[in-house]
XYZ file of C-alpha atoms in Angstrom:
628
model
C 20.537 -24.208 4.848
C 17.942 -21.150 5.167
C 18.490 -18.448 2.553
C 19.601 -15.029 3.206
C 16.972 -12.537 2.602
C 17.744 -9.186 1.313
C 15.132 -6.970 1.405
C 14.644 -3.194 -0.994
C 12.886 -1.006 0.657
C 11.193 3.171 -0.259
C 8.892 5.034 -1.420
C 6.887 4.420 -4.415
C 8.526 5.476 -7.571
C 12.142 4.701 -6.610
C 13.439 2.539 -8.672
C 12.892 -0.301 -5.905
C 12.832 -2.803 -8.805
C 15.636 -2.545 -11.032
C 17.555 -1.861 -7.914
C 16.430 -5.302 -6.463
C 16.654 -6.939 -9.506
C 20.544 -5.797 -10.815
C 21.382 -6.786 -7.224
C 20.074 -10.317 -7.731
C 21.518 -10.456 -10.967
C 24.860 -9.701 -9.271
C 24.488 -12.547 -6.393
C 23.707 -15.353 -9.398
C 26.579 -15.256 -9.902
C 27.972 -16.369 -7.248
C 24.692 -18.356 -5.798
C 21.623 -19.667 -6.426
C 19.612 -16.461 -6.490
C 15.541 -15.692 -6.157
C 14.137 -12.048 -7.046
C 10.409 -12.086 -5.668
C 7.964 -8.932 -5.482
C 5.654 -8.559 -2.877
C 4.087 -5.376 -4.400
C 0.355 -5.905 -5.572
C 1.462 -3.830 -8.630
C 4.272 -5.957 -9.901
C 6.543 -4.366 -12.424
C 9.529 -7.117 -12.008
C 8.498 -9.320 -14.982
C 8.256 -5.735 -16.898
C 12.037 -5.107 -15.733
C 13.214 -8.390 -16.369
C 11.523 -8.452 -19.444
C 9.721 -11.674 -19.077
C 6.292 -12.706 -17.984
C 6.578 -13.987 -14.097
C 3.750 -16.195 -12.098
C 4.013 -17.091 -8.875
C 5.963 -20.154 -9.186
C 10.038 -19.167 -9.466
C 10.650 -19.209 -13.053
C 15.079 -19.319 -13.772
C 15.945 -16.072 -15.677
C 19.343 -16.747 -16.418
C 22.000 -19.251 -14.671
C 21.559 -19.617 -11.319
C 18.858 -16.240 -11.404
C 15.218 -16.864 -10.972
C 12.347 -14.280 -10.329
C 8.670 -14.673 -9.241
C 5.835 -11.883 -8.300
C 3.690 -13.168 -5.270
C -0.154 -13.905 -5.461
C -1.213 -13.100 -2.467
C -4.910 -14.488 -2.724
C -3.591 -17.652 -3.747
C -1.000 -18.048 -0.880
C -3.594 -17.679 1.502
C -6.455 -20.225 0.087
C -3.253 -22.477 0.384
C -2.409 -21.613 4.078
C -6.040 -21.707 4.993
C -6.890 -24.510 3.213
C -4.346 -26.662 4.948
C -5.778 -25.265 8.681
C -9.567 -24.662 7.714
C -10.844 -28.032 9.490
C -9.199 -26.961 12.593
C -9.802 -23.440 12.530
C -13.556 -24.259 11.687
C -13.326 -26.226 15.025
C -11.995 -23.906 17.016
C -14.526 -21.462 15.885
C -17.421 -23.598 16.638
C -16.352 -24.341 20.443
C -15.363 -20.675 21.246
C -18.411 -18.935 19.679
C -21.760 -19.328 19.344
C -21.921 -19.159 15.683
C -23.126 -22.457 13.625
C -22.212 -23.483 10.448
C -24.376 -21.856 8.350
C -22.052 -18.428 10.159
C -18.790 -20.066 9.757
C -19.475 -20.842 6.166
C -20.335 -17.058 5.656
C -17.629 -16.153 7.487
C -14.700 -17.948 5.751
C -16.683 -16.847 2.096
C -15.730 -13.293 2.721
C -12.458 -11.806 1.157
C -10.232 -10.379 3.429
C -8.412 -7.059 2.958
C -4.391 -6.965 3.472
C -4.003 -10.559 2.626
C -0.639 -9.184 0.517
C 0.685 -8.499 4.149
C -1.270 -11.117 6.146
C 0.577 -14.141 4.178
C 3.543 -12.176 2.587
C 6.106 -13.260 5.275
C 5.073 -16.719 5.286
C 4.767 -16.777 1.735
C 8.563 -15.395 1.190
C 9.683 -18.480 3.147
C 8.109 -21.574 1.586
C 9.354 -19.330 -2.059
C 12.751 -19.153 -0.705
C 13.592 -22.821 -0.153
C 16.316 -24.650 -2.019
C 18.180 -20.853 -2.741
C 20.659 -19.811 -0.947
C 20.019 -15.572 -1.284
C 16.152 -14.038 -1.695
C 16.091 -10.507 -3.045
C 12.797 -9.111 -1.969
C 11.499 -6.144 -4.422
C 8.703 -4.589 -1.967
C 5.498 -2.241 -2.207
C 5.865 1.154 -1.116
C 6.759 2.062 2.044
C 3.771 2.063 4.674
C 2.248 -1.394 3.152
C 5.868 -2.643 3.538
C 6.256 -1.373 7.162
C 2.629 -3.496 7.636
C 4.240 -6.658 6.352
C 7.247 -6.735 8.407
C 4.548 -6.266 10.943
C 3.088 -9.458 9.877
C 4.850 -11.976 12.878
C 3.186 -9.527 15.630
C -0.306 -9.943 13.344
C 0.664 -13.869 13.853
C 1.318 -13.471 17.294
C -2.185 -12.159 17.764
C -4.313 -14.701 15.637
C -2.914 -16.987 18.391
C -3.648 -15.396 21.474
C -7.384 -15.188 19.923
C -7.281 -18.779 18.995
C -6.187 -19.923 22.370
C -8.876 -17.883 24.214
C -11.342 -19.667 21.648
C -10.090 -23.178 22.542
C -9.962 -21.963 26.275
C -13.768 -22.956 26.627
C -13.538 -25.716 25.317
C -10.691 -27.000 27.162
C -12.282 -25.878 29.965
C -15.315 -27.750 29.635
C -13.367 -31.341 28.968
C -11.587 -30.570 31.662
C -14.869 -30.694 33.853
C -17.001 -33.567 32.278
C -13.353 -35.858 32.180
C -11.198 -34.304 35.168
C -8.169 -33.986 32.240
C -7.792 -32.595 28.963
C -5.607 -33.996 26.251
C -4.354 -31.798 23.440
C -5.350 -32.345 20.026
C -4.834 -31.121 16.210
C -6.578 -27.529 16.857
C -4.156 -26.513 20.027
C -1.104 -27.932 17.351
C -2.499 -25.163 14.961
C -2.261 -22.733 17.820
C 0.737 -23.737 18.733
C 2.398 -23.294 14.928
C 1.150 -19.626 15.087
C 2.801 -18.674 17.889
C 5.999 -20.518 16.830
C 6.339 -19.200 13.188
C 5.479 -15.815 14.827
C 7.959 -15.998 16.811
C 10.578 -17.518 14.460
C 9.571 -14.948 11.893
C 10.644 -12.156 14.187
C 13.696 -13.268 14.725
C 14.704 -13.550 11.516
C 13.892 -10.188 10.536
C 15.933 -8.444 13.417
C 18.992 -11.405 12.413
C 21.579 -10.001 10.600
C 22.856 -12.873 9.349
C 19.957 -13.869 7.806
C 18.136 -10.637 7.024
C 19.129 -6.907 5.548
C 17.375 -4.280 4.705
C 18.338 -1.976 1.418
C 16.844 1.373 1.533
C 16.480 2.971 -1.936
C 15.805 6.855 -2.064
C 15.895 9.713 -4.729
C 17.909 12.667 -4.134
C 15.071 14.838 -3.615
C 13.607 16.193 -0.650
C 10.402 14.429 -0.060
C 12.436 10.825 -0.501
C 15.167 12.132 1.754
C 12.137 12.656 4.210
C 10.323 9.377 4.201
C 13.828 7.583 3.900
C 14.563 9.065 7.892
C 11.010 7.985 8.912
C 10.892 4.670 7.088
C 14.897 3.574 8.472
C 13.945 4.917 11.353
C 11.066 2.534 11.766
C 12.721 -0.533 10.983
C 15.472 0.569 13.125
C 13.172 0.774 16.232
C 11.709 -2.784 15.729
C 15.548 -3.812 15.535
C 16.028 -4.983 11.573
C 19.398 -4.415 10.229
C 19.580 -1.706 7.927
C 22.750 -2.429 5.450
C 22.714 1.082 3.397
C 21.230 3.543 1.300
C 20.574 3.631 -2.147
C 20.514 7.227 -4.378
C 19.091 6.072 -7.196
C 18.472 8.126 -10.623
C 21.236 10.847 -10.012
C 21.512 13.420 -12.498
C 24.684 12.800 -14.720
C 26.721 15.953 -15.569
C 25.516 17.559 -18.990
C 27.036 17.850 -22.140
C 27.159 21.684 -22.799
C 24.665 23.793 -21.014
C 21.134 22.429 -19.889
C 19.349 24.366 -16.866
C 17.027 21.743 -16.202
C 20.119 19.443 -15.532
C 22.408 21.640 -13.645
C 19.552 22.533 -11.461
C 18.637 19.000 -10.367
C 22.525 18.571 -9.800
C 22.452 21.436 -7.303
C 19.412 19.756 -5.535
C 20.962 16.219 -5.671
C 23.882 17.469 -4.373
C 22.443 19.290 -1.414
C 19.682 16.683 -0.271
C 23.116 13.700 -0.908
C 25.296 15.702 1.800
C 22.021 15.568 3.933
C 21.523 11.841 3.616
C 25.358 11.468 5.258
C 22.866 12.336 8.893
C 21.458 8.924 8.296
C 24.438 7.451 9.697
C 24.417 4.485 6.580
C 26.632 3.748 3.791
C 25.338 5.939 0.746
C 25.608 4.200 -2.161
C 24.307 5.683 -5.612
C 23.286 4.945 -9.136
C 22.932 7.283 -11.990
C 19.878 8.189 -14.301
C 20.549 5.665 -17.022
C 18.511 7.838 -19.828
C 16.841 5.032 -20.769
C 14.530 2.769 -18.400
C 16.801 -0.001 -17.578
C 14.985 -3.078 -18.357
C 16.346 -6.728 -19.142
C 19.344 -8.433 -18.147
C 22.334 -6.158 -20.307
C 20.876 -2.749 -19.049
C 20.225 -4.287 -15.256
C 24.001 -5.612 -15.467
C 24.951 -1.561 -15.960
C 23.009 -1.005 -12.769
C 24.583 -3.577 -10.481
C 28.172 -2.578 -11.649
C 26.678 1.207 -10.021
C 25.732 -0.760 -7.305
C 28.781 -2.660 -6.286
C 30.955 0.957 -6.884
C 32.360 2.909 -4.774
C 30.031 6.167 -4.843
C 31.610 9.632 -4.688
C 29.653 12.489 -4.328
C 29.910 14.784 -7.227
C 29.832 18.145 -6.370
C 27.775 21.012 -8.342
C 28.987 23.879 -10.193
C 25.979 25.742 -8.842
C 22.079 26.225 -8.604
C 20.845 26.874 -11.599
C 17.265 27.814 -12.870
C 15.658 25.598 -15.174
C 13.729 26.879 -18.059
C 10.089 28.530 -17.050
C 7.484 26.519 -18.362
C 4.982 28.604 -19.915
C 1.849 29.165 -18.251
C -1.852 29.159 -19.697
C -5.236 28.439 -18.315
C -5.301 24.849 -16.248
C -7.551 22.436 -18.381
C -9.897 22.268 -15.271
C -12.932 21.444 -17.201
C -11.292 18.116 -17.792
C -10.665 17.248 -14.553
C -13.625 18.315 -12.736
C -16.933 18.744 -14.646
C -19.199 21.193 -12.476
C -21.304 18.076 -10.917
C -17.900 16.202 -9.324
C -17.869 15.623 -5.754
C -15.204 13.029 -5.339
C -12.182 12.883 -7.696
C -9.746 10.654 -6.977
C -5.567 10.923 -7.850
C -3.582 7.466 -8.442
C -0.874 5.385 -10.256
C 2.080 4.240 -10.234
C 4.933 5.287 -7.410
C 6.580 8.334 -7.523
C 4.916 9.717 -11.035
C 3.995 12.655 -8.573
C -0.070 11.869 -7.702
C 0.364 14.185 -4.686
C 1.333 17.232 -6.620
C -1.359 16.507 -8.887
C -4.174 16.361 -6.674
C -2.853 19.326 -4.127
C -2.709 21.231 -7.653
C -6.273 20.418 -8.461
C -7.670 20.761 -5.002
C -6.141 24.308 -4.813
C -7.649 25.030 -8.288
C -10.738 23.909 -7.436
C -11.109 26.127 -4.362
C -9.988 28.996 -6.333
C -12.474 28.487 -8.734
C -15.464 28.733 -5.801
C -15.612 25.159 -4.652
C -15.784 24.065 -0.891
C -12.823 21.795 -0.967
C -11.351 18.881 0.967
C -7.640 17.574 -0.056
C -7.470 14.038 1.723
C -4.107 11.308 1.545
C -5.074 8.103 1.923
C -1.516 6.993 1.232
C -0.152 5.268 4.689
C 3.646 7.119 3.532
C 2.058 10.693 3.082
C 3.858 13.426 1.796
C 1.034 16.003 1.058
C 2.145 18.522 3.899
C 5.349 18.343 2.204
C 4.064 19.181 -0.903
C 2.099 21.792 0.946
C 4.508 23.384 3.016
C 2.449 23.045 6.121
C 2.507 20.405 8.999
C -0.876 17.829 8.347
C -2.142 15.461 10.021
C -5.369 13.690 11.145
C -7.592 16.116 12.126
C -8.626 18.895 9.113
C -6.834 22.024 8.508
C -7.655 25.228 6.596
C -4.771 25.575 3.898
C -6.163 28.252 1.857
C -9.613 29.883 1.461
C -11.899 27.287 1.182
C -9.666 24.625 1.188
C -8.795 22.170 3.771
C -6.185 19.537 4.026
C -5.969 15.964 6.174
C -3.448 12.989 6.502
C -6.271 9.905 7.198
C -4.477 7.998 9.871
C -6.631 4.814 8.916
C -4.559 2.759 11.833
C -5.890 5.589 14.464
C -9.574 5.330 12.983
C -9.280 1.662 13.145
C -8.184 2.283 17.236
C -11.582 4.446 18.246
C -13.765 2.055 16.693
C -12.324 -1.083 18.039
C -12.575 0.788 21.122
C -16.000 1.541 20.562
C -16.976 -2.025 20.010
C -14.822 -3.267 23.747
C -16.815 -1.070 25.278
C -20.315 -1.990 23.487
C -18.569 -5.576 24.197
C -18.517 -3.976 28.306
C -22.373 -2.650 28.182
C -23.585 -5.799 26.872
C -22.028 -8.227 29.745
C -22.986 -5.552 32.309
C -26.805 -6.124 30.978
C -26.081 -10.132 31.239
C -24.273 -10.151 34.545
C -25.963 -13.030 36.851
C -28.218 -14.660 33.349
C -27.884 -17.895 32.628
C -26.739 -17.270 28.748
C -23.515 -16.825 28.815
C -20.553 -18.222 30.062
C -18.868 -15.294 31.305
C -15.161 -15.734 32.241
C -14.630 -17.322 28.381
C -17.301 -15.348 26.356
C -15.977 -11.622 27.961
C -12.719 -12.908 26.777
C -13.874 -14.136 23.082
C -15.917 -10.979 22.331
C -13.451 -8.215 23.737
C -10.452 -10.494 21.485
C -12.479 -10.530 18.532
C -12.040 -7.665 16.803
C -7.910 -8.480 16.926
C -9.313 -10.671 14.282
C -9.828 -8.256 12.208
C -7.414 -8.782 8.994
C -4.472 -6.254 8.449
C -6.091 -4.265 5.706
C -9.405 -3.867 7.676
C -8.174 -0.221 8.800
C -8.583 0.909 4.961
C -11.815 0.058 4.973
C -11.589 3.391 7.875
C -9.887 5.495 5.929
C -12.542 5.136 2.918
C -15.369 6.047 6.055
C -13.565 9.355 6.484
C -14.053 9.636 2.476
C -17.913 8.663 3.332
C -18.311 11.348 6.036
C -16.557 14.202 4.433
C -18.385 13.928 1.392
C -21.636 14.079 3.820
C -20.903 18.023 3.778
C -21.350 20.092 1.032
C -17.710 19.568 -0.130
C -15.774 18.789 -3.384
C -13.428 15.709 -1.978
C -10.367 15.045 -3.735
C -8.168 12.151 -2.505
C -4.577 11.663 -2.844
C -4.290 7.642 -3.163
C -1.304 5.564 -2.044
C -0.001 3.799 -5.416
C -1.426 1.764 -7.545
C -1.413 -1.758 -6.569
C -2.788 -0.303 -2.720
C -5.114 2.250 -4.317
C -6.673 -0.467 -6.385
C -6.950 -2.793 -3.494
C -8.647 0.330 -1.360
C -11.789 0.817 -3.898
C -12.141 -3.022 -3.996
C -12.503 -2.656 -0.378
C -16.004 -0.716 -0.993
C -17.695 -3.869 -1.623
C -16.297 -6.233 0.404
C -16.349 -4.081 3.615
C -20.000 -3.832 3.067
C -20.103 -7.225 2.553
C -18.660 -8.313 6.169
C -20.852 -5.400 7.810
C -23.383 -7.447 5.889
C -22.895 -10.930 7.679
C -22.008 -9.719 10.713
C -25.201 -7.601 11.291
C -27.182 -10.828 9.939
C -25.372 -12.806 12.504
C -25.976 -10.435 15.259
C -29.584 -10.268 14.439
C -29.517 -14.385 14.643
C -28.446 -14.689 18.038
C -29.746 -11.372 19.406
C -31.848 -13.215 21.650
C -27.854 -14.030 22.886
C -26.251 -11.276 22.657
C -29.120 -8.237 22.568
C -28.498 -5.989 19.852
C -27.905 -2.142 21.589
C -24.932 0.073 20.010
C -22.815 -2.499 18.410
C -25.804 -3.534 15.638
C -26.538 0.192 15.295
C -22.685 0.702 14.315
C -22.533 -1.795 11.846
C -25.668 -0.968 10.153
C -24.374 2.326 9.623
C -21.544 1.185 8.303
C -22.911 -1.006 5.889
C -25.401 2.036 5.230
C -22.336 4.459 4.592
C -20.455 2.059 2.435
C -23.468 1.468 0.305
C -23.773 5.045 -0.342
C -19.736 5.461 -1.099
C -20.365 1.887 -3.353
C -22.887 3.689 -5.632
C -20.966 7.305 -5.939
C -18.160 5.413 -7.244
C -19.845 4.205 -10.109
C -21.808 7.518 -11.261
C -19.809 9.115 -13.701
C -20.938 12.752 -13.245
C -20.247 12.926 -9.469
C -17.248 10.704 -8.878
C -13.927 10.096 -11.592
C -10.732 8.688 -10.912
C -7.471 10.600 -12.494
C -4.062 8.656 -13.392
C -0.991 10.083 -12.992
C 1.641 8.666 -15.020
C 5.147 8.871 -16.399
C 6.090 8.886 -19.995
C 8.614 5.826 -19.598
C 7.877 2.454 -20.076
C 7.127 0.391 -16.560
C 4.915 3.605 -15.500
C 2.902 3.478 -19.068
C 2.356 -0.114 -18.554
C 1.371 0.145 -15.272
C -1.101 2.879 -15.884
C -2.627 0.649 -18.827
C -3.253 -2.520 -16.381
C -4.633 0.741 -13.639
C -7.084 1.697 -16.335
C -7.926 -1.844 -17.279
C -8.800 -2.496 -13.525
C -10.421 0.308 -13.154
C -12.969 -0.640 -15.965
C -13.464 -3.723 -14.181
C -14.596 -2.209 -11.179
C -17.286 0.188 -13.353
C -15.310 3.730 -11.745
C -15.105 6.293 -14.554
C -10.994 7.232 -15.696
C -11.927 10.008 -18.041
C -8.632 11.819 -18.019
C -4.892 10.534 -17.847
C -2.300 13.508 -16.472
C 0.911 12.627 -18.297
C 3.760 14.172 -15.733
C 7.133 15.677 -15.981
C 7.530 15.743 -19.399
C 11.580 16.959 -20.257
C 11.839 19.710 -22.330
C 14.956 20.404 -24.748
C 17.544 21.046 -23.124
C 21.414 19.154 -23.483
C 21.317 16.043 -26.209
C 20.818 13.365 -22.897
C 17.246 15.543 -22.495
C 16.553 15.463 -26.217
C 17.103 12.018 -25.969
C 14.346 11.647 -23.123
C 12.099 13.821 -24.676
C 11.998 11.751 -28.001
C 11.980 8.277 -26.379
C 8.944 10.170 -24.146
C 7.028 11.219 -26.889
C 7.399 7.235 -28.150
C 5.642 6.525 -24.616
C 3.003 9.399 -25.368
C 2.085 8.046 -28.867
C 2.159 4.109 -27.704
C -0.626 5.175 -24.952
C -2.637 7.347 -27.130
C -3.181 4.337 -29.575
C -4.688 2.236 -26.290
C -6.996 5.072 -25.435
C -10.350 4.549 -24.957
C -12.430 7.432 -24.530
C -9.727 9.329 -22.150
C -8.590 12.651 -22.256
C -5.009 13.337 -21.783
C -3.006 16.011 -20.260
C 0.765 16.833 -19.685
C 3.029 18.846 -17.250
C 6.516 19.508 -17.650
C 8.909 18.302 -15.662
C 10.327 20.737 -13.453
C 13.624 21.532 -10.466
C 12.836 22.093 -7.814
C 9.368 20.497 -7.410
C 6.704 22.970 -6.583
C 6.051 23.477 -2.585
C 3.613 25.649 -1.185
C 0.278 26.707 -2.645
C 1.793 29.911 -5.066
C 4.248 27.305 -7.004
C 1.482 24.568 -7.036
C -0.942 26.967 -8.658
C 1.346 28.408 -10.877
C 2.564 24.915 -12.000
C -1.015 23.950 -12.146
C -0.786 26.688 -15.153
C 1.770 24.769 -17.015
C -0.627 21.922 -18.115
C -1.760 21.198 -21.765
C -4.052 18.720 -23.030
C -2.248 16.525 -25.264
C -4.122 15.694 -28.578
């Protein structure tokens, strides 16, 4: 019997986790249960309160729990198809060994969403219900992509093996299949067996988990809406973190309430069940405070209504610690960390700082879910616009990048076979085929590696860049793309240059040797400390402070300067529930001030409503304080 897969879906910063987990919890009761997160930034072991591997480890009764490795999953799934792949490789191409060796060396981007589907699977066996605690929303919309990804490898593949059939079929008259067109064959099958169990309802759900603010409301419409139009079954809703009523008077509280309340009658448009769970005070983590969760969770949810907006408490204003953030020599700062800790506001706040200050600016979001016109109060998208004096704004669509230069290279592909036409080199009908298909190829991640060009060329003008990252486990993967990207323009400009007595060299070797070119230049601002920094955002709660510690940790791995930590929505005093978060908060505070190492650190209070629109964002940009 196949398991039933239940999939929790959002934006960064949700509570995607504890959601999926107390839902688990609740099924083990009744079943053999596995949690498993798919996020490259796992915080389920931190929730669960136990230290998770890959392997299903049993939590409690009938509950186990794993967090996916992605890289190893796929040295498993290529290792058991490498022989034939190799083969196909060699009869479709021209490439030797000594190519296909360099070829299957390099790492591939997006192999969290290449494998992921596949991966969830051979996990599942032997349970009978798999609760699946995503990444953020975009990267999650990529991996339910993943059987059309599949679907594709194959159709390359085949027009590979095509030749080669092709010439047996010649030199013998027949042609008898054999282990490469089985590995074809089990592409196109688990594609197409992976698609329909996503849009199966009795096999697969979805679980969309929201806050009741605007900017979740937002991306909850787009992201349903998505899933709906590739037909997977949507169960319900989510409001997670809902402002409890106060004890006595607290404006901070009663105005959230009045903003819940309005954004909750809102989500009724979505045309789901609306479930909700309320702000626990404390970060629910292990089993007792995940049971309070699912007993939310399996309630009926009534909307409460609000007495009334009410205005919470000014935060006072002083001069933004801007020194900190961007010495005069910066020209690419970077804004990341964990889900919803509010990296957008940060970085809008900054970049319209900055350009009040003097600087040239450019605000870019590299995060697939954007929400930086929203913070902006303007519509963004992929092509620069003026937001204020000397600041401009742009939404990289990566994917769109990713389409003009793959459409660049079929028609370099075009040029090339128009200069052959009538030779003797090339066998045409299979080769046009082969080289116009290959780019398909290209891994799911690959379009990052665009996005980070569009960093490269804007910082080619005489501009302050400041980039608004997707979160952390995605933002990390994106600068270890730097490397690697120039890696593969690397080996494929050597192997052009190999057989350009083949294939001739024109447009296409002149594209990837700017590339590599570009990405060498973006490799070494990365690591020079007085032009480039990265900021983290964080929350003073526990998951987001250990998240930012293993984001800081990574980030000295990769040699890119972290001189400053922005400490976000800090609660001032208010009713005794706020007290309470503002004492368990300064805990956070002191337990990442004893791990610093050679950071600054800065806090901004927590405020309702979010600032929107370049006045608020400036003045709230006035609120922060560097925290000694």
């Amino acid at each position: 019997m196949s398991p039933r897969y239940r999939f929790f879906a959002g934006k960064g910063g949700v509570g995607k986790t504890t959601c999926a987990a107390a839902f688990a919890l609740s099924l083990s009761r009744r079943a053999r249960t596995l949690v498993v997160s798919t996020d490259p930034a796992h915080s389920l072991g931190d929730a669960l309160e136990m230290r998770l591997a890959a392997t299903p480890r049993r939590v409690r009764g009938s509950l186990y729990a794993a967090e996916m490795n992605a890289d190893r999953a796929l040295s498993r799934w290529l290792g058991a198809r490498e022989r034939s792949l190799r083969s196909i490789a060699a009869r479709g191409t021209y490439l030797d060994d000594e190519d296909i060796d360099a070829l299957f060396r390099l790492s591939l981007p997006g192999v969290d969403e290449l494998v992921g589907l596949i991966e969830l699977e051979r996990l599942g066996a032997g349970f009978e219900e798999v609760v699946v605690d995503t990444a953020p929303t975009g990267h999650t919309l990529r991996l339910l992509g993943m059987p059309r990804t599949l679907a594709d490898l194959a159709r390359v593949l085949d027009d590979l093996q095509a030749k080669h059939r092709a010439l047996l079929q010649s030199l013998r008259g027949s042609y008898r299949r054999d282990a490469e067109d089985d590995v074809i064959e089990e592409l196109r099958q688990r594609a197409e067996s992976l698609r329909e169990l996503l849009r199966d309802g009795a096999r697969a759900e979805f679980h969309w988990v929201m806050l009741a603010e605007e900017l979740s409301l937002a991306e909850t419409r787009d992201g349903i809406a998505a899933l709906r139009e590739e037909g997977m079954p949507v169960e319900r809703a989510i409001a997670n973190r809902i402002t409890p009523a106060p004890i006595g008077r607290c404006a901070l509280c009663s105005s959230r309430r009045a903003i819940e309340s309005t954004v909750l009658r809102e989500a009724r448009s979505l045309g789901l069940p609306l479930d909700g769970v309320e702000d626990q005070s404390s970060e629910p983590r292990g089993l007792r405070a995940l049971a309070r969760v699912s007993a939310q969770l399996q309630a009926p949810f009534r909307l409460s209504r609000s007495a009334g907006a009410a205005q919470a408490p000014a935060a006072v204003e002083s001069e933004m610690p801007l020194e900190l953030l961007t010495p005069k020599e910066t020209r690419l700062l970077f804004f990341g960390g964990k889900g919803g800790v509010g990296k957008t506001t940060a970085a809008a706040v900054t970049a319209l700082h900055l350009a009040g200050s003097g600087a040239q600016v450019l605000l870019l979001s590299t995060d697939p879910a954007h929400s930086l016109g929203d913070v902006l109060g303007l519509p963004l998208g992929d092509d620069e616009r003026q937001v204020a004096p000397r600041l401009w704004a742009r939404e990289v669509d990566a994917t769109r990048a990713f389409a003009a230069r793959r459409e660049r290279y079929r028609r370099n592909v075009q040029e090339l076979f128009e200069t052959l036409r009538g030779g003797s080199q090339l066998d045409v009908p299979y080769d046009r085929a082969v080289m116009e298909n290959l780019i398909d190829l290209a891994p799911p991640g690959l379009d990052e590696v665009f996005g980070l060009l569009a960093i490269g060329e804007a910082l080619r003008r005489d501009r302050v860049v400041v980039v608004d990252t997707a979160p952390t486990g995605h933002a990390l993967r994106l600068l270890e793309l730097v490397p690697k990207a120039r890696e593969w323009a690397q080996v494929m400009l050597e192997i052009l240059l190999k057989y350009r007595r083949v294939v001739g060299l024109g447009q296409l070797a002149k594209d990837v040797t700017e590339t590599a070119r570009e990405l060498r230049v973006f490799e070494e601002l990365l690591h020079d400390p007085a032009r480039a920094r990265f900021v983290a955002v964080a929350r003073a709660a526990e998951l987001p402070r250990r998240e930012t510690e293993r984001l800081l940790a990574a980030l000295r791995r990769l040699r890119i300067p972290a001189p400053v930590v922005l400490v976000n929505a800090l609660t001032p005093p208010g009713c005794s529930r706020c007290r309470r978060i503002a004492a368990e908060e300064g805990r956070q505070i002191d337990r990442l001030r004893r791990r610093r190492r050679g950071w600054a650190m800065l806090g901004a209070p927590a405020v309702a409503p979010p600032p929107r629109g370049a006045e608020a964002l400036l003045r709230f940009g006035r609120t922060w304080t560097r925290i000694e």
